[in-house]
Short mmCIF file of C-alpha atoms and ligand atoms in Angstrom, two decimals:
data_model
loop_
_atom_site.label_atom_id
_atom_site.label_comp_id
_atom_site.label_asym_id
_atom_site.label_seq_id
_atom_site.Cartn_x
_atom_site.Cartn_y
_atom_site.Cartn_z
CA UNK A 47 108.85 47.16 110.85
CA UNK A 48 105.92 48.09 108.70
CA UNK A 49 105.20 51.66 109.20
CA UNK A 50 107.66 52.56 106.09
CA UNK A 51 106.67 51.40 102.62
CA UNK A 52 103.26 50.93 103.04
CA UNK A 53 100.98 50.47 99.80
CA UNK A 54 97.47 51.81 99.69
CA UNK A 55 94.66 50.01 98.18
CA UNK A 56 95.59 46.55 97.85
CA UNK A 57 93.43 43.78 97.34
CA UNK A 58 92.75 40.85 100.00
CA UNK A 59 94.78 38.38 97.45
CA UNK A 60 97.81 40.87 97.08
CA UNK A 61 97.69 41.57 101.25
CA UNK A 62 98.26 37.89 101.71
CA UNK A 63 100.50 37.07 98.79
CA UNK A 64 102.79 39.72 100.32
CA UNK A 65 102.32 38.54 104.03
CA UNK A 66 103.22 35.23 102.69
CA UNK A 67 106.41 36.45 100.83
CA UNK A 68 107.63 38.66 103.63
CA UNK A 69 107.63 35.64 106.22
CA UNK A 70 109.35 33.46 103.71
CA UNK A 71 112.02 36.37 103.70
CA UNK A 72 112.09 36.42 107.20
CA UNK A 73 112.34 33.04 107.81
CA UNK A 74 113.90 31.29 104.86
CA UNK A 75 116.44 34.00 103.31
CA UNK A 76 117.74 36.76 105.83
CA UNK A 77 119.26 34.08 108.19
CA UNK A 78 120.89 32.63 105.49
CA UNK A 79 121.67 35.22 103.08
CA UNK A 80 125.29 36.83 104.15
CA UNK A 81 126.92 33.40 104.60
CA UNK A 82 125.92 31.97 101.43
CA UNK A 83 127.02 35.48 99.50
CA UNK A 84 130.17 35.25 100.98
CA UNK A 85 130.46 31.66 99.96
CA UNK A 86 128.96 32.94 96.28
CA UNK A 87 126.90 29.72 96.92
CA UNK A 88 123.63 29.45 94.58
CA UNK A 89 120.78 29.39 96.56
CA UNK A 90 118.97 26.21 95.59
CA UNK A 91 116.77 25.76 98.73
CA UNK A 92 115.69 29.34 98.35
CA UNK A 93 114.89 29.14 94.91
CA UNK A 94 112.80 25.44 95.51
CA UNK A 95 110.84 27.33 98.12
CA UNK A 96 109.93 30.24 95.63
CA UNK A 97 108.75 27.71 93.00
CA UNK A 98 106.63 26.23 95.76
CA UNK A 99 105.04 29.23 96.64
CA UNK A 100 104.47 30.01 92.69
CA UNK A 101 106.80 32.82 92.36
CA UNK A 102 108.21 32.06 89.25
CA UNK A 103 104.69 32.43 87.71
CA UNK A 104 103.17 35.59 89.53
CA UNK A 105 102.73 37.57 86.18
CA UNK A 106 101.85 34.29 83.94
CA UNK A 107 98.08 34.34 83.08
CA UNK A 108 96.02 31.82 84.55
CA UNK A 109 95.43 29.80 81.46
CA UNK A 110 99.10 29.26 81.11
CA UNK A 111 98.96 27.83 84.96
CA UNK A 112 100.50 31.07 86.71
CA UNK A 113 98.79 33.30 89.32
CA UNK A 114 98.08 36.03 86.60
CA UNK A 115 98.85 38.81 89.02
CA UNK A 116 99.66 42.15 88.08
CA UNK A 117 103.27 44.24 87.71
CA UNK A 118 102.18 45.95 91.09
CA UNK A 119 102.13 42.67 92.92
CA UNK A 120 104.81 41.29 91.37
CA UNK A 121 107.28 44.83 92.02
CA UNK A 122 106.17 44.63 95.75
CA UNK A 123 106.94 40.72 96.00
CA UNK A 124 110.64 41.83 94.28
CA UNK A 125 110.86 44.90 97.21
CA UNK A 126 110.58 42.25 99.68
CA UNK A 127 112.41 39.52 97.86
CA UNK A 128 115.62 42.22 98.01
CA UNK A 129 114.97 43.35 101.68
CA UNK A 130 116.19 39.92 102.07
CA UNK A 131 118.96 39.85 99.87
CA UNK A 132 118.98 41.12 96.16
CA UNK A 133 120.61 38.01 94.28
CA UNK A 134 117.43 36.16 94.70
CA UNK A 135 115.25 38.84 93.18
CA UNK A 136 118.07 38.66 90.35
CA UNK A 137 117.21 34.93 89.72
CA UNK A 138 113.56 35.39 89.34
CA UNK A 139 113.83 38.76 87.43
CA UNK A 140 115.27 37.43 84.00
CA UNK A 141 112.78 34.99 84.23
CA UNK A 142 109.88 37.51 84.61
CA UNK A 143 111.30 39.36 81.92
CA UNK A 144 111.40 36.35 79.37
CA UNK A 145 108.13 35.53 80.35
CA UNK A 146 106.79 38.67 79.78
CA UNK A 147 108.49 38.94 76.46
CA UNK A 148 106.53 35.78 75.34
CA UNK A 149 103.10 36.91 76.91
CA UNK A 150 103.24 40.34 74.70
CA UNK A 151 105.08 39.33 71.59
CA UNK A 152 105.05 35.33 71.25
CA UNK A 153 103.56 33.53 68.56
CA UNK A 154 100.81 31.08 70.32
CA UNK A 155 102.80 27.94 69.73
CA UNK A 156 105.37 30.02 71.62
CA UNK A 157 103.26 30.56 74.35
CA UNK A 158 101.98 27.18 74.76
CA UNK A 159 105.31 25.57 74.55
CA UNK A 160 107.14 27.97 77.04
CA UNK A 161 104.30 29.76 79.70
CA UNK A 162 102.99 26.54 81.51
CA UNK A 163 106.35 25.24 82.26
CA UNK A 164 108.17 28.87 83.03
CA UNK A 165 105.08 29.34 85.21
CA UNK A 166 106.38 25.96 87.49
CA UNK A 167 109.82 27.09 87.24
CA UNK A 168 110.90 23.99 85.28
CA UNK A 169 111.85 26.39 82.13
CA UNK A 170 113.99 29.21 83.38
CA UNK A 171 114.52 32.39 81.82
CA UNK A 172 117.49 34.83 81.06
CA UNK A 173 117.91 37.88 78.62
CA UNK A 174 121.01 38.81 76.59
CA UNK A 175 121.34 42.06 74.95
CA UNK A 176 124.83 43.47 76.09
CA UNK A 177 128.15 41.95 74.47
CA UNK A 178 131.64 42.83 75.52
CA UNK A 179 131.84 46.31 73.77
CA UNK A 180 128.41 47.80 74.41
CA UNK A 181 125.53 47.55 77.32
CA UNK A 182 124.13 51.30 76.80
CA UNK A 183 124.13 51.36 73.36
CA UNK A 184 121.96 48.44 72.14
CA UNK A 185 121.79 49.47 68.64
CA UNK A 186 125.46 48.63 67.95
CA UNK A 187 124.87 44.92 68.56
CA UNK A 188 127.15 43.08 66.55
CA UNK A 189 126.08 39.48 66.87
CA UNK A 190 124.32 38.28 63.90
CA UNK A 191 121.93 35.63 62.37
CA UNK A 192 121.87 34.59 58.80
CA UNK A 193 118.92 32.57 57.67
CA UNK A 194 119.75 29.18 56.25
CA UNK A 195 116.54 27.25 54.88
CA UNK A 196 114.29 26.85 58.12
CA UNK A 197 116.84 27.69 60.30
CA UNK A 198 118.85 30.59 61.47
CA UNK A 199 122.78 30.51 61.95
CA UNK A 200 123.66 32.62 65.09
CA UNK A 201 127.23 33.72 65.54
CA UNK A 202 128.72 36.36 68.15
CA UNK A 203 129.80 37.12 71.84
CA UNK A 204 127.22 38.18 74.58
CA UNK A 205 128.23 39.75 77.85
CA UNK A 206 126.64 40.13 81.27
CA UNK A 207 123.81 37.07 81.50
CA UNK A 208 122.17 37.23 85.17
CA UNK A 209 121.31 33.47 85.16
CA UNK A 210 123.64 32.66 82.20
CA UNK A 211 124.26 29.14 83.61
CA UNK A 212 121.13 28.03 85.46
CA UNK A 213 118.39 29.26 82.96
CA UNK A 214 117.24 26.82 80.25
CA UNK A 215 115.69 29.44 77.71
CA UNK A 216 117.90 32.49 76.88
CA UNK A 217 116.15 35.42 74.80
CA UNK A 218 118.80 36.80 72.88
CA UNK A 219 118.65 39.70 70.60
CA UNK A 220 120.87 39.92 67.58
CA UNK A 221 121.27 41.81 64.54
CA UNK A 222 119.44 39.92 61.20
CA UNK A 223 119.90 41.85 58.11
CA UNK A 224 117.35 39.43 56.27
CA UNK A 225 114.65 41.40 54.54
CA UNK A 226 115.96 44.70 55.93
CA UNK A 227 118.06 46.59 52.85
CA UNK A 228 121.24 48.03 53.60
CA UNK A 229 120.82 51.39 55.33
CA UNK A 230 118.20 50.40 57.72
CA UNK A 231 118.05 51.84 61.25
CA UNK A 232 120.05 49.36 63.37
CA UNK A 233 116.62 49.18 65.84
CA UNK A 234 114.73 47.81 62.50
CA UNK A 235 117.17 44.75 61.92
CA UNK A 236 117.28 43.32 65.07
CA UNK A 237 115.51 40.06 66.22
CA UNK A 238 115.15 38.12 69.46
CA UNK A 239 115.61 34.64 69.29
CA UNK A 240 114.09 31.86 71.70
CA UNK A 241 117.15 29.85 72.62
CA UNK A 242 116.82 26.72 74.60
CA UNK A 243 119.90 24.84 76.19
CA UNK A 244 121.18 23.03 78.97
CA UNK A 245 122.01 24.48 82.34
CA UNK A 246 125.36 24.68 83.35
CA UNK A 247 128.68 25.58 81.93
CA UNK A 248 130.74 24.66 79.05
CA UNK A 249 129.45 23.70 75.69
CA UNK A 250 125.41 23.62 76.65
CA UNK A 251 124.11 23.03 73.04
CA UNK A 252 126.41 22.59 69.65
CA UNK A 253 127.62 26.16 68.66
CA UNK A 254 126.60 27.50 72.18
CA UNK A 255 129.18 27.97 75.43
CA UNK A 256 128.52 29.09 78.60
CA UNK A 257 132.45 29.77 80.19
CA UNK A 258 132.37 30.10 83.98
CA UNK A 259 130.90 32.30 86.22
CA UNK A 260 131.91 36.10 86.14
CA UNK A 261 133.94 36.86 89.84
CA UNK A 262 131.62 40.14 90.95
CA UNK A 263 132.12 42.20 93.96
CA UNK A 264 128.57 41.59 95.24
CA UNK A 265 125.52 40.22 93.77
CA UNK A 266 126.63 36.80 94.18
CA UNK A 267 125.42 33.52 94.63
CA UNK A 268 123.18 34.05 91.43
CA UNK A 269 125.34 33.76 88.24
CA UNK A 270 126.22 36.12 85.71
CA UNK A 271 127.99 35.06 82.61
CA UNK A 272 129.44 35.19 79.05
CA UNK A 273 127.54 33.54 76.16
CA UNK A 274 129.35 32.27 73.04
CA UNK A 275 127.46 31.63 69.76
CA UNK A 276 129.66 30.14 66.83
CA UNK A 277 127.32 28.59 64.16
CA UNK A 278 124.58 28.33 66.62
CA UNK A 279 121.53 26.74 64.86
CA UNK A 280 117.80 28.03 65.75
CA UNK A 281 114.79 27.08 63.87
CA UNK A 282 112.87 30.00 62.30
CA UNK A 283 109.61 28.86 64.43
CA UNK A 284 111.96 30.25 67.69
CA UNK A 285 112.30 34.15 66.50
CA UNK A 286 109.96 35.54 68.96
CA UNK A 287 106.81 36.66 67.28
CA UNK A 288 107.44 34.94 64.24
CA UNK A 289 109.23 38.25 62.37
CA UNK A 290 112.19 39.51 62.47
CA UNK A 291 113.41 42.92 62.93
CA UNK A 292 110.96 43.25 65.69
CA UNK A 293 113.67 42.28 68.47
CA UNK A 294 114.73 46.07 69.78
CA UNK A 295 111.20 47.06 70.11
CA UNK A 296 110.49 43.82 71.93
CA UNK A 297 113.69 44.26 74.44
CA UNK A 298 112.77 47.57 75.12
CA UNK A 299 109.53 46.41 76.41
CA UNK A 300 110.91 43.68 78.46
CA UNK A 301 113.45 46.30 80.07
CA UNK A 302 110.64 48.85 80.63
CA UNK A 303 108.76 46.83 83.27
CA UNK A 304 112.58 45.11 84.23
CA UNK A 305 113.24 49.01 85.13
CA UNK A 306 110.19 48.82 87.61
CA UNK A 307 111.93 45.79 89.00
CA UNK A 308 114.84 47.25 89.96
CA UNK A 309 113.35 50.36 91.36
CA UNK A 310 111.68 47.96 93.67
CA UNK A 311 114.93 46.45 94.59
CA UNK A 312 116.61 49.51 95.47
CA UNK A 313 113.51 49.88 97.83
CA UNK A 314 113.87 46.44 99.25
CA UNK A 315 117.71 47.14 99.63
CA UNK A 316 117.25 50.80 101.37
CA UNK A 317 114.66 49.21 103.69
CA UNK A 318 116.59 46.37 105.05
CA UNK A 319 119.68 49.43 105.57
CA UNK A 320 117.23 51.54 107.17
CA UNK A 321 116.21 48.35 109.61
CA UNK A 322 120.07 47.65 110.58
CA UNK A 323 120.60 51.35 110.83
CA UNK A 324 117.81 52.15 113.30
CA UNK A 325 118.77 49.09 115.11
CA UNK A 326 122.22 49.26 115.56
CA UNK A 327 121.71 53.25 116.21
CA UNK A 328 119.66 52.17 119.64
CA UNK A 329 122.27 49.87 120.64
CA UNK A 330 125.65 51.37 120.28
CA UNK A 331 126.79 54.20 123.05
CA UNK A 332 129.26 56.80 122.71
CA UNK A 333 129.67 59.85 125.00
CA UNK A 334 127.47 58.06 127.64
CA UNK A 335 124.46 57.33 125.42
CA UNK A 336 122.84 55.46 122.31
CA UNK A 337 124.23 57.08 119.30
CA UNK A 338 120.41 57.37 117.87
CA UNK A 339 120.33 59.92 120.80
CA UNK A 340 122.84 62.21 118.97
CA UNK A 341 120.94 64.43 116.50
CA UNK A 342 123.71 64.26 113.94
CA UNK A 343 122.69 60.14 113.68
CA UNK A 344 118.84 61.29 114.34
CA UNK A 345 118.77 63.59 110.86
CA UNK A 346 120.50 60.45 109.18
CA UNK A 347 117.76 58.39 110.24
CA UNK A 348 115.24 60.84 109.24
CA UNK A 349 116.84 61.46 105.88
CA UNK A 350 117.07 57.52 105.30
CA UNK A 351 113.68 56.92 106.13
CA UNK A 352 112.34 60.01 103.80
CA UNK A 353 114.26 58.48 100.77
CA UNK A 354 112.90 54.70 101.64
CA UNK A 355 109.15 56.24 101.50
CA UNK A 356 109.71 58.70 98.40
CA UNK A 357 111.31 55.56 96.27
CA UNK A 358 108.38 53.53 96.99
CA UNK A 359 105.91 55.98 96.31
CA UNK A 360 107.57 56.45 93.02
CA UNK A 361 107.80 52.66 92.53
CA UNK A 362 104.26 51.97 93.08
CA UNK A 363 103.37 54.63 90.79
CA UNK A 364 105.46 53.30 87.89
CA UNK A 365 103.86 49.63 88.37
CA UNK A 366 100.54 50.94 88.54
CA UNK A 367 100.68 53.20 85.63
CA UNK A 368 101.53 49.77 83.26
CA UNK A 369 98.64 47.81 84.87
CA UNK A 370 96.22 50.51 83.72
CA UNK A 371 97.99 50.16 80.32
CA UNK A 372 99.56 53.19 80.03
CA UNK A 373 102.64 54.08 78.36
CA UNK A 374 105.08 54.21 81.38
CA UNK A 375 108.39 54.49 80.40
CA UNK A 376 108.82 58.21 82.24
CA UNK A 377 107.40 56.67 85.47
CA UNK A 378 109.94 53.67 84.95
CA UNK A 379 113.00 55.89 84.23
CA UNK A 380 112.25 58.54 87.08
CA UNK A 381 111.61 55.59 89.33
CA UNK A 382 114.81 53.46 88.73
CA UNK A 383 116.86 56.55 88.52
CA UNK A 384 115.46 57.80 91.97
CA UNK A 385 115.38 54.34 93.71
CA UNK A 386 118.76 53.46 93.03
CA UNK A 387 120.32 56.63 93.77
CA UNK A 388 118.54 56.68 97.01
CA UNK A 389 119.27 53.07 98.00
CA UNK A 390 122.97 54.02 97.66
CA UNK A 391 122.59 56.63 99.78
CA UNK A 392 120.62 54.86 102.62
CA UNK A 393 122.96 52.18 102.37
CA UNK A 394 125.97 54.26 102.55
CA UNK A 395 124.06 56.21 105.82
CA UNK A 396 123.63 52.54 107.21
CA UNK A 397 127.25 51.95 106.68
CA UNK A 398 128.53 55.16 108.41
CA UNK A 399 126.12 54.57 111.40
CA UNK A 400 127.53 50.96 112.01
CA UNK A 401 131.39 52.81 112.56
CA UNK A 402 134.02 50.63 112.21
CA UNK A 403 131.90 47.70 112.17
CA UNK A 404 130.40 48.13 109.10
CA UNK A 405 133.47 47.31 107.38
CA UNK A 406 133.61 43.66 109.02
CA UNK A 407 132.13 40.90 107.36
CA UNK A 408 130.02 39.86 110.26
CA UNK A 409 128.22 43.01 109.90
CA UNK A 410 124.84 42.34 107.29
CA UNK A 411 125.80 45.70 105.89
CA UNK A 412 128.92 44.99 104.43
CA UNK A 413 126.87 42.79 101.88
CA UNK A 414 124.33 45.54 101.24
CA UNK A 415 127.52 48.27 100.65
CA UNK A 416 128.95 45.84 97.76
CA UNK A 417 125.05 44.96 96.45
CA UNK A 418 123.89 48.60 96.14
CA UNK A 419 126.08 50.02 93.07
CA UNK A 420 124.73 47.30 90.88
CA UNK A 421 121.07 48.72 91.06
CA UNK A 422 123.01 52.17 89.42
CA UNK A 423 124.09 49.70 86.30
CA UNK A 424 121.27 47.63 85.64
CA UNK A 425 118.64 48.01 83.45
CA UNK A 426 120.16 51.10 82.29
CA UNK A 427 122.75 53.37 84.02
CA UNK A 428 121.53 56.56 85.71
CA UNK A 429 122.63 58.55 82.69
CA UNK A 430 120.60 56.38 80.60
CA UNK A 431 117.75 56.98 82.45
CA UNK A 432 117.83 60.73 82.87
CA UNK A 433 118.04 60.70 78.60
CA UNK A 434 114.98 58.89 78.42
CA UNK A 435 113.29 61.03 81.04
CA UNK A 436 114.71 64.09 79.47
CA UNK A 437 113.30 62.96 75.85
CA UNK A 438 109.82 61.88 77.07
CA UNK A 439 109.86 65.66 78.66
CA UNK A 440 110.47 67.04 75.66
CA UNK A 441 107.68 65.01 73.85
CA UNK A 442 105.13 66.19 76.46
CA UNK A 443 106.22 70.07 76.66
CA UNK A 444 107.21 70.80 73.29
CA UNK A 445 107.40 74.10 72.83
CA UNK A 446 104.49 75.68 71.38
CA UNK A 447 105.55 79.33 70.43
C1 LIG K 625 125.97 42.54 87.37
C2 LIG K 625 125.53 42.95 86.15
C3 LIG K 625 124.67 42.10 85.49
C4 LIG K 625 124.02 42.01 84.40
N1 LIG K 625 122.98 41.42 83.56
C5 LIG K 625 122.73 41.97 82.32
C6 LIG K 625 121.67 40.61 81.50
O1 LIG K 625 120.94 39.83 82.25
N2 LIG K 625 121.27 41.26 80.38
C7 LIG K 625 121.98 41.98 79.49
O2 LIG K 625 121.68 42.05 78.48
N3 LIG K 625 122.91 42.76 80.08
C8 LIG K 625 123.03 42.99 81.79
N4 LIG K 625 124.04 43.64 82.35
C9 LIG K 625 124.52 44.90 81.56
C10 LIG K 625 124.22 45.86 82.06
O3 LIG K 625 122.64 46.03 81.21
C11 LIG K 625 125.04 47.03 81.31
O4 LIG K 625 126.39 46.96 81.94
C12 LIG K 625 124.78 48.39 81.62
O5 LIG K 625 123.50 48.38 80.44
C13 LIG K 625 125.99 49.52 80.99
O6 LIG K 625 126.94 49.27 79.72
P1 LIG K 625 128.29 49.02 79.79
O7 LIG K 625 128.62 48.28 81.14
O8 LIG K 625 128.33 48.23 78.64
O9 LIG K 625 128.41 50.64 79.83
P2 LIG K 625 128.79 51.78 78.93
O10 LIG K 625 127.48 51.70 77.98
O11 LIG K 625 130.24 51.42 78.34
O12 LIG K 625 128.90 53.04 79.72
C14 LIG K 625 130.11 53.35 80.29
C15 LIG K 625 129.48 54.60 80.98
O13 LIG K 625 129.11 55.51 80.22
C16 LIG K 625 128.17 56.08 80.11
N5 LIG K 625 127.09 56.33 79.09
C17 LIG K 625 127.34 55.73 78.22
N6 LIG K 625 126.36 56.43 76.90
C18 LIG K 625 126.39 57.40 77.47
C19 LIG K 625 125.49 58.54 77.03
N7 LIG K 625 125.20 58.97 75.57
N8 LIG K 625 125.88 59.90 77.82
C20 LIG K 625 126.07 60.12 78.76
N9 LIG K 625 126.93 58.72 79.46
C21 LIG K 625 127.01 57.75 78.73
C22 LIG K 625 127.06 55.39 81.03
O14 LIG K 625 126.00 55.93 81.76
C23 LIG K 625 128.24 54.83 82.08
O15 LIG K 625 128.60 55.21 83.11
C24 LIG K 625 124.23 43.15 83.48
C25 LIG K 625 125.40 43.86 84.26
C26 LIG K 625 125.60 43.58 85.50
C27 LIG K 625 127.00 44.51 86.15
#
C-alpha cells in the first residue's frame, strides 16, 4: 500500500533506507508482532536485525560510526517501524534521544566514549525525567544529587523508564543545588547525569535498582520500569556537558525531537489501522454486498485516509524544520498533538469496521487498539502540547496595540 503518506523530495539514499526498512518491517516484524505482543516478549531477533541495518546509529554522525542521517530520515523510519509494531519504535526512541542529547550537549570526551558504541547498538540508551509524583510538571522533580569530592551522590525514585531494564546508559534528570543559591528557578537547578549500568533487573550497579517490568495494557514487549537511586555515586565527568544546572534545557531539547518521533509513530500506527480497515471492509459482506460498498463505511475510510495524510504532512514539516536548524517547538507540538489524536481516531474506526472480530485477539486491530492511547501520553500529553502551542502562538502574534 503506497498511495498514502508519500514524502516529496527525498534523496536516493533516503529512499533506499526507507525501502530497506519497509521490507524488514513486512518480512520480519508484522508476521510475528501480535504473537510476541500477546506474550509480552522482548523482540530480541528484531532488535538484532535493526542493529545489522545500522538503525541504532541512524542519526549519529559518521565520525562516530553512525549513518549521519537527518531527523526526517529517522522519523520516516520510525513511521515504517511503528506500522509494523509500535513497541519496536519505542526500543529505538529513547536510545535516539540520548544519542541526540550527547551529540548536542556532551563534552568531547563523553561523545568519544559513548557515541561509537551507541552507533552499533552495543550501548543502549534510556532517559528518565518522570517520577511517581510527576510527569507533566518536570520542574517539580525531587530526586537529588549532592556533590562529594569528585563524585555526586544521587538519591530518589524515578518512574516510567522505557527500556529501563534493557538499556546500559540512562540519562537521568535530578535536582542539583550545588552552585545554585536558594530561590534559583527550578529549571536552572537541574542536571542530567549519564548513568552507566548493567542490563537486567534488581541491583544493576551499587546504589541503583531497577525493579521488574511495569505490567501495561499495551506497548508490550518493550520493558518499562521504575529506577531507584539510593546513594548512587556518579563521577563528576558524567554530568552531561560537564556543567550542572543545564539539565532541564538539555532534556527539553531531547524531548522536542522525541515529539517528532511520537508523531511519526502515530502516523505509522494509523497507516496500519487504515490498511487493516480497508482490507477487511472489502472482504466482509452484509446485506448482500461487501461492507465497503455501504456509504457509511466508505465515509469512514475517507476520513481515516484524510487523517493519515494530514498527520504525515505535519510530521514531515516538523522534522524538516528542525533539520533546517530552525526552532521547531510549535511544529513538533502540533504534529505530536494532531498525529496522536488522529491515530486514536483512525484505530477506533478500523476497530468498528471489524465489528465483533475487532474484539478478538486473533485480529491485529485488537493490539493497535491497546497501543494507540500510549501516544496520547508519552513525550507530553495533549494538554501539555496545547500549552506549548498556545504560548508560542502568543509570542508570535503578540498584541501590538
Ligand atoms: C508507557 C509509558 C512510557 C513512558 N516512558 C517514559 C520515559 O521513558 N521516560 C520518562 O521520563 N517518562 C516516561 N513516561 C512518562 C510520561 O512522560 C508521563 O506519563 C507523561 O508526561 C504524563 O505525566 P503523568 O503520567 O505524571 O500525568 P500528570 O502530569 O499527573 O497528568 C495527569 C493529567 O492532568 C493533565 N495535566 C497536567 N498538568 C496540566 C495542566 N497544567 N493543565 C491542564 N492539564 C494538565 C495531563 O494532561 C493529564 O491528563 C512514560 C509513560 C508511559 C505511560
